[in-house]
């Protein structure tokens, strides 16, 4: 059977179809435009064709006319213990594509700030760069001798910072070459981050320190003592605040002065992951106690800005806003804010993902079928209606 597909911008495609095809098979045969991750919706008779329903079941026959609407896909990437990285449509749960290439477990995944690249870091000691639209392999970053602990793109997407063993390395994305190596830690460097302006690097180590480095020259700037092993570290999306995660403790700091502003208390077991919200007003944490928790940061930052009300010698305790519980108390391995709306995604040790609405606290979607368990996940930086480039 042949169908005519016309986009809202006037393009027309003739597609030879099979009656059992769903919209997923139709997507494969409709030409893609540019390198932008568009998702397709198809209208017939004023109604959107449901995903997972065959063309025959939808009542389409030979010669049917479809209208194509392209939208930016709200995507989430998952790194799975069996070495596979999958990219999903956040709202529908449909797998867009899967990536295989590492010989070991994929411990970390992230999108570049411009959404064009996808990065995976593995226990096989390599970092791989991929085209985020279709999953084409673009090259490797090689040089670390032990498994990768963390990796992050610079704000302008031109560089990558990685950590492994007792070092951090800065890489040029276009050449895949190592630009600088940062040494000095007495123990394993577990995490890293760029400042929002991209001028400063931050590394956290199991020796209990956070180190600041100058990107331009690679020089060591200063040292902050986080007291315990630093498992994770992150800058607030805007401003000079950061968080450090050490076992059961999470601290919020003012970076330029090294002042501890607040501490998080409430989890009954180890905190495994933490992330600032896109607007910097909240933090989401994932814990072995079977919960993910949302914490207020905005009031803490406001109190620091009003110095006459802030005592730098006494860090405040953050307030828990919401608690999200995993099924049957399962360990929540990671949690992340969606930049596409008021939602958070949590990954449980039972190999399922849960998407939560922050306004209601309700689980709106559950994704399952992750054979090896999800070790890391990341959202694409933006999504929404987008007109295709002509």
PDB file of N, CA, C and O in Angstrom, residues 44-111:
ATOM      1  N   UNK A  44      -4.452  11.818  10.517  1.00  0.00           N
ATOM      2  CA  UNK A  44      -5.312  11.289   9.468  1.00  0.00           C
ATOM      3  C   UNK A  44      -6.752  11.598   9.844  1.00  0.00           C
ATOM      4  O   UNK A  44      -7.224  11.204  10.914  1.00  0.00           O
ATOM      5  N   UNK A  45      -7.404  12.353   8.993  1.00  0.00           N
ATOM      6  CA  UNK A  45      -8.775  12.746   9.281  1.00  0.00           C
ATOM      7  C   UNK A  45      -8.903  13.602  10.523  1.00  0.00           C
ATOM      8  O   UNK A  45      -9.919  13.537  11.220  1.00  0.00           O
ATOM      9  N   UNK A  46      -7.856  14.364  10.828  1.00  0.00           N
ATOM     10  CA  UNK A  46      -7.886  15.252  11.984  1.00  0.00           C
ATOM     11  C   UNK A  46      -7.478  14.610  13.292  1.00  0.00           C
ATOM     12  O   UNK A  46      -7.421  15.280  14.321  1.00  0.00           O
ATOM     13  N   UNK A  47      -7.177  13.292  13.287  1.00  0.00           N
ATOM     14  CA  UNK A  47      -6.781  12.585  14.505  1.00  0.00           C
ATOM     15  C   UNK A  47      -5.335  12.116  14.405  1.00  0.00           C
ATOM     16  O   UNK A  47      -4.872  11.723  13.324  1.00  0.00           O
ATOM     17  N   UNK A  48      -4.620  12.147  15.530  1.00  0.00           N
ATOM     18  CA  UNK A  48      -3.232  11.694  15.572  1.00  0.00           C
ATOM     19  C   UNK A  48      -3.200  10.170  15.615  1.00  0.00           C
ATOM     20  O   UNK A  48      -3.914   9.544  16.405  1.00  0.00           O
ATOM     21  N   UNK A  49      -2.364   9.566  14.759  1.00  0.00           N
ATOM     22  CA  UNK A  49      -2.217   8.112  14.781  1.00  0.00           C
ATOM     23  C   UNK A  49      -1.509   7.701  16.060  1.00  0.00           C
ATOM     24  O   UNK A  49      -0.449   8.233  16.401  1.00  0.00           O
ATOM     25  N   UNK A  50      -2.058   6.746  16.782  1.00  0.00           N
ATOM     26  CA  UNK A  50      -1.472   6.283  18.039  1.00  0.00           C
ATOM     27  C   UNK A  50      -0.248   5.423  17.745  1.00  0.00           C
ATOM     28  O   UNK A  50      -0.228   4.627  16.795  1.00  0.00           O
ATOM     29  N   UNK A  51       0.789   5.594  18.572  1.00  0.00           N
ATOM     30  CA  UNK A  51       1.973   4.753  18.425  1.00  0.00           C
ATOM     31  C   UNK A  51       1.631   3.335  18.868  1.00  0.00           C
ATOM     32  O   UNK A  51       0.819   3.126  19.773  1.00  0.00           O
ATOM     33  N   UNK A  52       2.243   2.336  18.223  1.00  0.00           N
ATOM     34  CA  UNK A  52       1.993   0.944  18.565  1.00  0.00           C
ATOM     35  C   UNK A  52       0.796   0.327  17.877  1.00  0.00           C
ATOM     36  O   UNK A  52       0.555  -0.874  18.000  1.00  0.00           O
ATOM     37  N   UNK A  53       0.022   1.146  17.150  1.00  0.00           N
ATOM     38  CA  UNK A  53      -1.148   0.646  16.421  1.00  0.00           C
ATOM     39  C   UNK A  53      -0.791   0.539  14.944  1.00  0.00           C
ATOM     40  O   UNK A  53      -0.221   1.474  14.367  1.00  0.00           O
ATOM     41  N   UNK A  54      -1.094  -0.592  14.327  1.00  0.00           N
ATOM     42  CA  UNK A  54      -0.744  -0.771  12.921  1.00  0.00           C
ATOM     43  C   UNK A  54      -1.594   0.138  12.032  1.00  0.00           C
ATOM     44  O   UNK A  54      -2.668   0.592  12.424  1.00  0.00           O
ATOM     45  N   UNK A  55      -1.061   0.409  10.835  1.00  0.00           N
ATOM     46  CA  UNK A  55      -1.797   1.243   9.886  1.00  0.00           C
ATOM     47  C   UNK A  55      -3.142   0.616   9.536  1.00  0.00           C
ATOM     48  O   UNK A  55      -4.153   1.317   9.380  1.00  0.00           O
ATOM     49  N   UNK A  56      -3.168  -0.714   9.436  1.00  0.00           N
ATOM     50  CA  UNK A  56      -4.416  -1.409   9.120  1.00  0.00           C
ATOM     51  C   UNK A  56      -5.427  -1.244  10.259  1.00  0.00           C
ATOM     52  O   UNK A  56      -6.610  -0.954  10.027  1.00  0.00           O
ATOM     53  N   UNK A  57      -4.945  -1.414  11.507  1.00  0.00           N
ATOM     54  CA  UNK A  57      -5.827  -1.261  12.663  1.00  0.00           C
ATOM     55  C   UNK A  57      -6.353   0.168  12.790  1.00  0.00           C
ATOM     56  O   UNK A  57      -7.453   0.395  13.310  1.00  0.00           O
ATOM     57  N   UNK A  58      -5.568   1.140  12.294  1.00  0.00           N
ATOM     58  CA  UNK A  58      -5.984   2.541  12.348  1.00  0.00           C
ATOM     59  C   UNK A  58      -6.974   2.884  11.247  1.00  0.00           C
ATOM     60  O   UNK A  58      -7.449   4.026  11.164  1.00  0.00           O
ATOM     61  N   UNK A  59      -7.289   1.900  10.371  1.00  0.00           N
ATOM     62  CA  UNK A  59      -8.281   2.115   9.328  1.00  0.00           C
ATOM     63  C   UNK A  59      -7.731   2.733   8.062  1.00  0.00           C
ATOM     64  O   UNK A  59      -8.511   3.235   7.233  1.00  0.00           O
ATOM     65  N   UNK A  60      -6.398   2.711   7.878  1.00  0.00           N
ATOM     66  CA  UNK A  60      -5.805   3.303   6.682  1.00  0.00           C
ATOM     67  C   UNK A  60      -5.778   2.287   5.545  1.00  0.00           C
ATOM     68  O   UNK A  60      -5.561   1.090   5.771  1.00  0.00           O
ATOM     69  N   UNK A  61      -5.976   2.788   4.337  1.00  0.00           N
ATOM     70  CA  UNK A  61      -5.969   1.940   3.155  1.00  0.00           C
ATOM     71  C   UNK A  61      -5.025   2.534   2.116  1.00  0.00           C
ATOM     72  O   UNK A  61      -4.457   3.622   2.306  1.00  0.00           O
ATOM     73  N   UNK A  62      -4.844   1.816   1.028  1.00  0.00           N
ATOM     74  CA  UNK A  62      -3.976   2.298  -0.050  1.00  0.00           C
ATOM     75  C   UNK A  62      -4.452   3.671  -0.534  1.00  0.00           C
ATOM     76  O   UNK A  62      -5.651   3.895  -0.718  1.00  0.00           O
ATOM     77  N   UNK A  63      -3.494   4.592  -0.699  1.00  0.00           N
ATOM     78  CA  UNK A  63      -3.821   5.928  -1.157  1.00  0.00           C
ATOM     79  C   UNK A  63      -4.168   6.909  -0.047  1.00  0.00           C
ATOM     80  O   UNK A  63      -4.529   8.053  -0.323  1.00  0.00           O
ATOM     81  N   UNK A  64      -4.036   6.492   1.216  1.00  0.00           N
ATOM     82  CA  UNK A  64      -4.382   7.380   2.335  1.00  0.00           C
ATOM     83  C   UNK A  64      -3.452   8.594   2.365  1.00  0.00           C
ATOM     84  O   UNK A  64      -2.293   8.528   1.976  1.00  0.00           O
ATOM     85  N   UNK A  65      -3.998   9.697   2.798  1.00  0.00           N
ATOM     86  CA  UNK A  65      -3.247  10.956   2.907  1.00  0.00           C
ATOM     87  C   UNK A  65      -3.008  11.265   4.379  1.00  0.00           C
ATOM     88  O   UNK A  65      -3.951  11.305   5.182  1.00  0.00           O
ATOM     89  N   UNK A  66      -1.731  11.477   4.733  1.00  0.00           N
ATOM     90  CA  UNK A  66      -1.349  11.781   6.107  1.00  0.00           C
ATOM     91  C   UNK A  66      -0.711  13.159   6.173  1.00  0.00           C
ATOM     92  O   UNK A  66      -0.034  13.587   5.235  1.00  0.00           O
ATOM     93  N   UNK A  67      -0.907  13.837   7.293  1.00  0.00           N
ATOM     94  CA  UNK A  67      -0.238  15.108   7.553  1.00  0.00           C
ATOM     95  C   UNK A  67       0.843  14.880   8.602  1.00  0.00           C
ATOM     96  O   UNK A  67       0.600  14.254   9.641  1.00  0.00           O
ATOM     97  N   UNK A  68       2.046  15.367   8.295  1.00  0.00           N
ATOM     98  CA  UNK A  68       3.204  15.166   9.170  1.00  0.00           C
ATOM     99  C   UNK A  68       3.470  16.431   9.980  1.00  0.00           C
ATOM    100  O   UNK A  68       3.569  17.532   9.430  1.00  0.00           O
ATOM    101  N   UNK A  69       3.578  16.259  11.307  1.00  0.00           N
ATOM    102  CA  UNK A  69       3.970  17.349  12.187  1.00  0.00           C
ATOM    103  C   UNK A  69       5.278  16.959  12.859  1.00  0.00           C
ATOM    104  O   UNK A  69       5.363  15.910  13.511  1.00  0.00           O
ATOM    105  N   UNK A  70       6.302  17.802  12.666  1.00  0.00           N
ATOM    106  CA  UNK A  70       7.594  17.538  13.290  1.00  0.00           C
ATOM    107  C   UNK A  70       7.712  18.360  14.578  1.00  0.00           C
ATOM    108  O   UNK A  70       7.453  19.553  14.584  1.00  0.00           O
ATOM    109  N   UNK A  71       8.098  17.714  15.652  1.00  0.00           N
ATOM    110  CA  UNK A  71       8.345  18.411  16.912  1.00  0.00           C
ATOM    111  C   UNK A  71       9.699  17.980  17.456  1.00  0.00           C
ATOM    112  O   UNK A  71      10.174  16.873  17.158  1.00  0.00           O
ATOM    113  N   UNK A  72      10.313  18.843  18.242  1.00  0.00           N
ATOM    114  CA  UNK A  72      11.548  18.453  18.893  1.00  0.00           C
ATOM    115  C   UNK A  72      11.262  17.361  19.912  1.00  0.00           C
ATOM    116  O   UNK A  72      10.373  17.484  20.739  1.00  0.00           O
ATOM    117  N   UNK A  73      12.021  16.275  19.852  1.00  0.00           N
ATOM    118  CA  UNK A  73      11.836  15.182  20.793  1.00  0.00           C
ATOM    119  C   UNK A  73      12.395  15.554  22.158  1.00  0.00           C
ATOM    120  O   UNK A  73      13.521  16.025  22.260  1.00  0.00           O
ATOM    121  N   UNK A  74      11.601  15.365  23.202  1.00  0.00           N
ATOM    122  CA  UNK A  74      12.113  15.437  24.562  1.00  0.00           C
ATOM    123  C   UNK A  74      12.710  14.074  24.866  1.00  0.00           C
ATOM    124  O   UNK A  74      11.989  13.096  25.058  1.00  0.00           O
ATOM    125  N   UNK A  75      14.043  13.996  24.887  1.00  0.00           N
ATOM    126  CA  UNK A  75      14.714  12.698  24.933  1.00  0.00           C
ATOM    127  C   UNK A  75      15.395  12.471  26.276  1.00  0.00           C
ATOM    128  O   UNK A  75      15.823  13.408  26.942  1.00  0.00           O
ATOM    129  N   UNK A  76      15.505  11.207  26.627  1.00  0.00           N
ATOM    130  CA  UNK A  76      16.283  10.816  27.800  1.00  0.00           C
ATOM    131  C   UNK A  76      17.156   9.632  27.396  1.00  0.00           C
ATOM    132  O   UNK A  76      16.710   8.727  26.680  1.00  0.00           O
ATOM    133  N   UNK A  77      18.430   9.693  27.789  1.00  0.00           N
ATOM    134  CA  UNK A  77      19.378   8.616  27.494  1.00  0.00           C
ATOM    135  C   UNK A  77      19.634   7.823  28.765  1.00  0.00           C
ATOM    136  O   UNK A  77      19.754   8.387  29.857  1.00  0.00           O
ATOM    137  N   UNK A  78      19.696   6.506  28.636  1.00  0.00           N
ATOM    138  CA  UNK A  78      19.950   5.635  29.777  1.00  0.00           C
ATOM    139  C   UNK A  78      21.172   4.769  29.497  1.00  0.00           C
ATOM    140  O   UNK A  78      21.295   4.186  28.412  1.00  0.00           O
ATOM    141  N   UNK A  79      22.084   4.710  30.471  1.00  0.00           N
ATOM    142  CA  UNK A  79      23.237   3.817  30.398  1.00  0.00           C
ATOM    143  C   UNK A  79      22.912   2.582  31.216  1.00  0.00           C
ATOM    144  O   UNK A  79      22.563   2.684  32.400  1.00  0.00           O
ATOM    145  N   UNK A  80      23.015   1.424  30.600  1.00  0.00           N
ATOM    146  CA  UNK A  80      22.572   0.180  31.204  1.00  0.00           C
ATOM    147  C   UNK A  80      23.775  -0.702  31.508  1.00  0.00           C
ATOM    148  O   UNK A  80      24.790  -0.667  30.806  1.00  0.00           O
ATOM    149  N   UNK A  81      23.679  -1.485  32.575  1.00  0.00           N
ATOM    150  CA  UNK A  81      24.796  -2.285  33.045  1.00  0.00           C
ATOM    151  C   UNK A  81      25.332  -3.236  31.977  1.00  0.00           C
ATOM    152  O   UNK A  81      26.524  -3.564  31.968  1.00  0.00           O
ATOM    153  N   UNK A  82      24.488  -3.692  31.062  1.00  0.00           N
ATOM    154  CA  UNK A  82      24.943  -4.650  30.050  1.00  0.00           C
ATOM    155  C   UNK A  82      25.709  -3.987  28.909  1.00  0.00           C
ATOM    156  O   UNK A  82      26.043  -4.637  27.914  1.00  0.00           O
ATOM    157  N   UNK A  83      26.027  -2.690  29.020  1.00  0.00           N
ATOM    158  CA  UNK A  83      26.849  -2.015  28.027  1.00  0.00           C
ATOM    159  C   UNK A  83      26.077  -1.304  26.942  1.00  0.00           C
ATOM    160  O   UNK A  83      26.668  -0.703  26.045  1.00  0.00           O
ATOM    161  N   UNK A  84      24.754  -1.351  27.001  1.00  0.00           N
ATOM    162  CA  UNK A  84      23.915  -0.717  25.989  1.00  0.00           C
ATOM    163  C   UNK A  84      23.456   0.657  26.492  1.00  0.00           C
ATOM    164  O   UNK A  84      23.109   0.819  27.657  1.00  0.00           O
ATOM    165  N   UNK A  85      23.479   1.642  25.603  1.00  0.00           N
ATOM    166  CA  UNK A  85      22.910   2.961  25.890  1.00  0.00           C
ATOM    167  C   UNK A  85      21.701   3.142  24.984  1.00  0.00           C
ATOM    168  O   UNK A  85      21.798   2.952  23.779  1.00  0.00           O
ATOM    169  N   UNK A  86      20.576   3.486  25.564  1.00  0.00           N
ATOM    170  CA  UNK A  86      19.345   3.662  24.798  1.00  0.00           C
ATOM    171  C   UNK A  86      18.855   5.094  24.939  1.00  0.00           C
ATOM    172  O   UNK A  86      19.006   5.714  25.994  1.00  0.00           O
ATOM    173  N   UNK A  87      18.271   5.623  23.861  1.00  0.00           N
ATOM    174  CA  UNK A  87      17.688   6.961  23.865  1.00  0.00           C
ATOM    175  C   UNK A  87      16.188   6.819  23.649  1.00  0.00           C
ATOM    176  O   UNK A  87      15.748   6.148  22.701  1.00  0.00           O
ATOM    177  N   UNK A  88      15.423   7.473  24.540  1.00  0.00           N
ATOM    178  CA  UNK A  88      13.979   7.291  24.584  1.00  0.00           C
ATOM    179  C   UNK A  88      13.263   8.621  24.392  1.00  0.00           C
ATOM    180  O   UNK A  88      13.795   9.682  24.713  1.00  0.00           O
ATOM    181  N   UNK A  89      12.043   8.538  23.889  1.00  0.00           N
ATOM    182  CA  UNK A  89      11.144   9.684  23.917  1.00  0.00           C
ATOM    183  C   UNK A  89      10.605   9.788  25.335  1.00  0.00           C
ATOM    184  O   UNK A  89       9.987   8.856  25.851  1.00  0.00           O
ATOM    185  N   UNK A  90      10.858  10.915  25.979  1.00  0.00           N
ATOM    186  CA  UNK A  90      10.504  11.069  27.387  1.00  0.00           C
ATOM    187  C   UNK A  90       9.020  10.878  27.650  1.00  0.00           C
ATOM    188  O   UNK A  90       8.630  10.274  28.658  1.00  0.00           O
ATOM    189  N   UNK A  91       8.176  11.395  26.788  1.00  0.00           N
ATOM    190  CA  UNK A  91       6.743  11.407  27.053  1.00  0.00           C
ATOM    191  C   UNK A  91       6.035  10.120  26.659  1.00  0.00           C
ATOM    192  O   UNK A  91       5.084   9.707  27.309  1.00  0.00           O
ATOM    193  N   UNK A  92       6.516   9.472  25.577  1.00  0.00           N
ATOM    194  CA  UNK A  92       5.842   8.258  25.120  1.00  0.00           C
ATOM    195  C   UNK A  92       6.516   6.984  25.611  1.00  0.00           C
ATOM    196  O   UNK A  92       5.911   5.915  25.592  1.00  0.00           O
ATOM    197  N   UNK A  93       7.796   7.094  26.023  1.00  0.00           N
ATOM    198  CA  UNK A  93       8.526   5.906  26.439  1.00  0.00           C
ATOM    199  C   UNK A  93       9.008   5.062  25.282  1.00  0.00           C
ATOM    200  O   UNK A  93       9.520   3.958  25.481  1.00  0.00           O
ATOM    201  N   UNK A  94       8.884   5.578  24.053  1.00  0.00           N
ATOM    202  CA  UNK A  94       9.324   4.814  22.870  1.00  0.00           C
ATOM    203  C   UNK A  94      10.832   4.890  22.717  1.00  0.00           C
ATOM    204  O   UNK A  94      11.423   5.971  22.813  1.00  0.00           O
ATOM    205  N   UNK A  95      11.485   3.755  22.518  1.00  0.00           N
ATOM    206  CA  UNK A  95      12.928   3.729  22.291  1.00  0.00           C
ATOM    207  C   UNK A  95      13.217   4.238  20.884  1.00  0.00           C
ATOM    208  O   UNK A  95      12.736   3.677  19.893  1.00  0.00           O
ATOM    209  N   UNK A  96      13.999   5.322  20.795  1.00  0.00           N
ATOM    210  CA  UNK A  96      14.331   5.909  19.501  1.00  0.00           C
ATOM    211  C   UNK A  96      15.477   5.179  18.833  1.00  0.00           C
ATOM    212  O   UNK A  96      15.463   4.942  17.630  1.00  0.00           O
ATOM    213  N   UNK A  97      16.488   4.815  19.599  1.00  0.00           N
ATOM    214  CA  UNK A  97      17.583   3.988  19.091  1.00  0.00           C
ATOM    215  C   UNK A  97      18.422   3.508  20.268  1.00  0.00           C
ATOM    216  O   UNK A  97      18.330   4.041  21.380  1.00  0.00           O
ATOM    217  N   UNK A  98      19.241   2.479  20.007  1.00  0.00           N
ATOM    218  CA  UNK A  98      20.150   1.936  21.019  1.00  0.00           C
ATOM    219  C   UNK A  98      21.565   1.933  20.480  1.00  0.00           C
ATOM    220  O   UNK A  98      21.790   1.777  19.272  1.00  0.00           O
ATOM    221  N   UNK A  99      22.530   2.136  21.382  1.00  0.00           N
ATOM    222  CA  UNK A  99      23.943   2.212  21.014  1.00  0.00           C
ATOM    223  C   UNK A  99      24.696   1.072  21.677  1.00  0.00           C
ATOM    224  O   UNK A  99      24.552   0.835  22.872  1.00  0.00           O
ATOM    225  N   UNK A 100      25.493   0.380  20.884  1.00  0.00           N
ATOM    226  CA  UNK A 100      26.384  -0.660  21.394  1.00  0.00           C
ATOM    227  C   UNK A 100      27.788  -0.398  20.863  1.00  0.00           C
ATOM    228  O   UNK A 100      27.948  -0.056  19.716  1.00  0.00           O
ATOM    229  N   UNK A 101      28.777  -0.561  21.693  1.00  0.00           N
ATOM    230  CA  UNK A 101      30.143  -0.286  21.251  1.00  0.00           C
ATOM    231  C   UNK A 101      31.168  -0.459  22.350  1.00  0.00           C
ATOM    232  O   UNK A 101      32.328  -0.784  22.088  1.00  0.00           O
ATOM    233  N   UNK A 102      30.759  -0.281  23.588  1.00  0.00           N
ATOM    234  CA  UNK A 102      31.666  -0.482  24.716  1.00  0.00           C
ATOM    235  C   UNK A 102      31.813  -1.969  25.026  1.00  0.00           C
ATOM    236  O   UNK A 102      30.868  -2.743  24.868  1.00  0.00           O
ATOM    237  N   UNK A 103      33.002  -2.340  25.513  1.00  0.00           N
ATOM    238  CA  UNK A 103      33.231  -3.722  25.911  1.00  0.00           C
ATOM    239  C   UNK A 103      32.966  -3.945  27.392  1.00  0.00           C
ATOM    240  O   UNK A 103      33.073  -5.069  27.880  1.00  0.00           O
ATOM    241  N   UNK A 104      32.621  -2.879  28.118  1.00  0.00           N
ATOM    242  CA  UNK A 104      32.324  -2.991  29.541  1.00  0.00           C
ATOM    243  C   UNK A 104      31.045  -2.258  29.889  1.00  0.00           C
ATOM    244  O   UNK A 104      30.333  -1.738  29.019  1.00  0.00           O
ATOM    245  N   UNK A 105      30.753  -2.186  31.176  1.00  0.00           N
ATOM    246  CA  UNK A 105      29.560  -1.488  31.639  1.00  0.00           C
ATOM    247  C   UNK A 105      29.650  -0.001  31.335  1.00  0.00           C
ATOM    248  O   UNK A 105      30.719   0.600  31.436  1.00  0.00           O
ATOM    249  N   UNK A 106      28.542   0.594  30.942  1.00  0.00           N
ATOM    250  CA  UNK A 106      28.487   2.041  30.713  1.00  0.00           C
ATOM    251  C   UNK A 106      28.044   2.693  32.011  1.00  0.00           C
ATOM    252  O   UNK A 106      26.902   2.539  32.441  1.00  0.00           O
ATOM    253  N   UNK A 107      28.959   3.445  32.627  1.00  0.00           N
ATOM    254  CA  UNK A 107      28.700   4.010  33.943  1.00  0.00           C
ATOM    255  C   UNK A 107      28.158   5.430  33.890  1.00  0.00           C
ATOM    256  O   UNK A 107      27.632   5.940  34.871  1.00  0.00           O
ATOM    257  N   UNK A 108      28.310   6.084  32.736  1.00  0.00           N
ATOM    258  CA  UNK A 108      27.914   7.487  32.690  1.00  0.00           C
ATOM    259  C   UNK A 108      27.486   7.850  31.279  1.00  0.00           C
ATOM    260  O   UNK A 108      28.086   7.409  30.299  1.00  0.00           O
ATOM    261  N   UNK A 109      26.433   8.683  31.185  1.00  0.00           N
ATOM    262  CA  UNK A 109      25.952   9.171  29.894  1.00  0.00           C
ATOM    263  C   UNK A 109      25.538  10.620  30.054  1.00  0.00           C
ATOM    264  O   UNK A 109      25.020  11.021  31.107  1.00  0.00           O
ATOM    265  N   UNK A 110      25.777  11.446  29.029  1.00  0.00           N
ATOM    266  CA  UNK A 110      25.303  12.829  29.061  1.00  0.00           C
ATOM    267  C   UNK A 110      25.208  13.385  27.641  1.00  0.00           C
ATOM    268  O   UNK A 110      25.887  12.907  26.724  1.00  0.00           O
ATOM    269  N   UNK A 111      24.338  14.379  27.468  1.00  0.00           N
ATOM    270  CA  UNK A 111      24.204  15.123  26.226  1.00  0.00           C
ATOM    271  C   UNK A 111      25.093  16.363  26.287  1.00  0.00           C
ATOM    272  O   UNK A 111      25.339  16.908  27.373  1.00  0.00           O
TER     273      UNK A 111
END
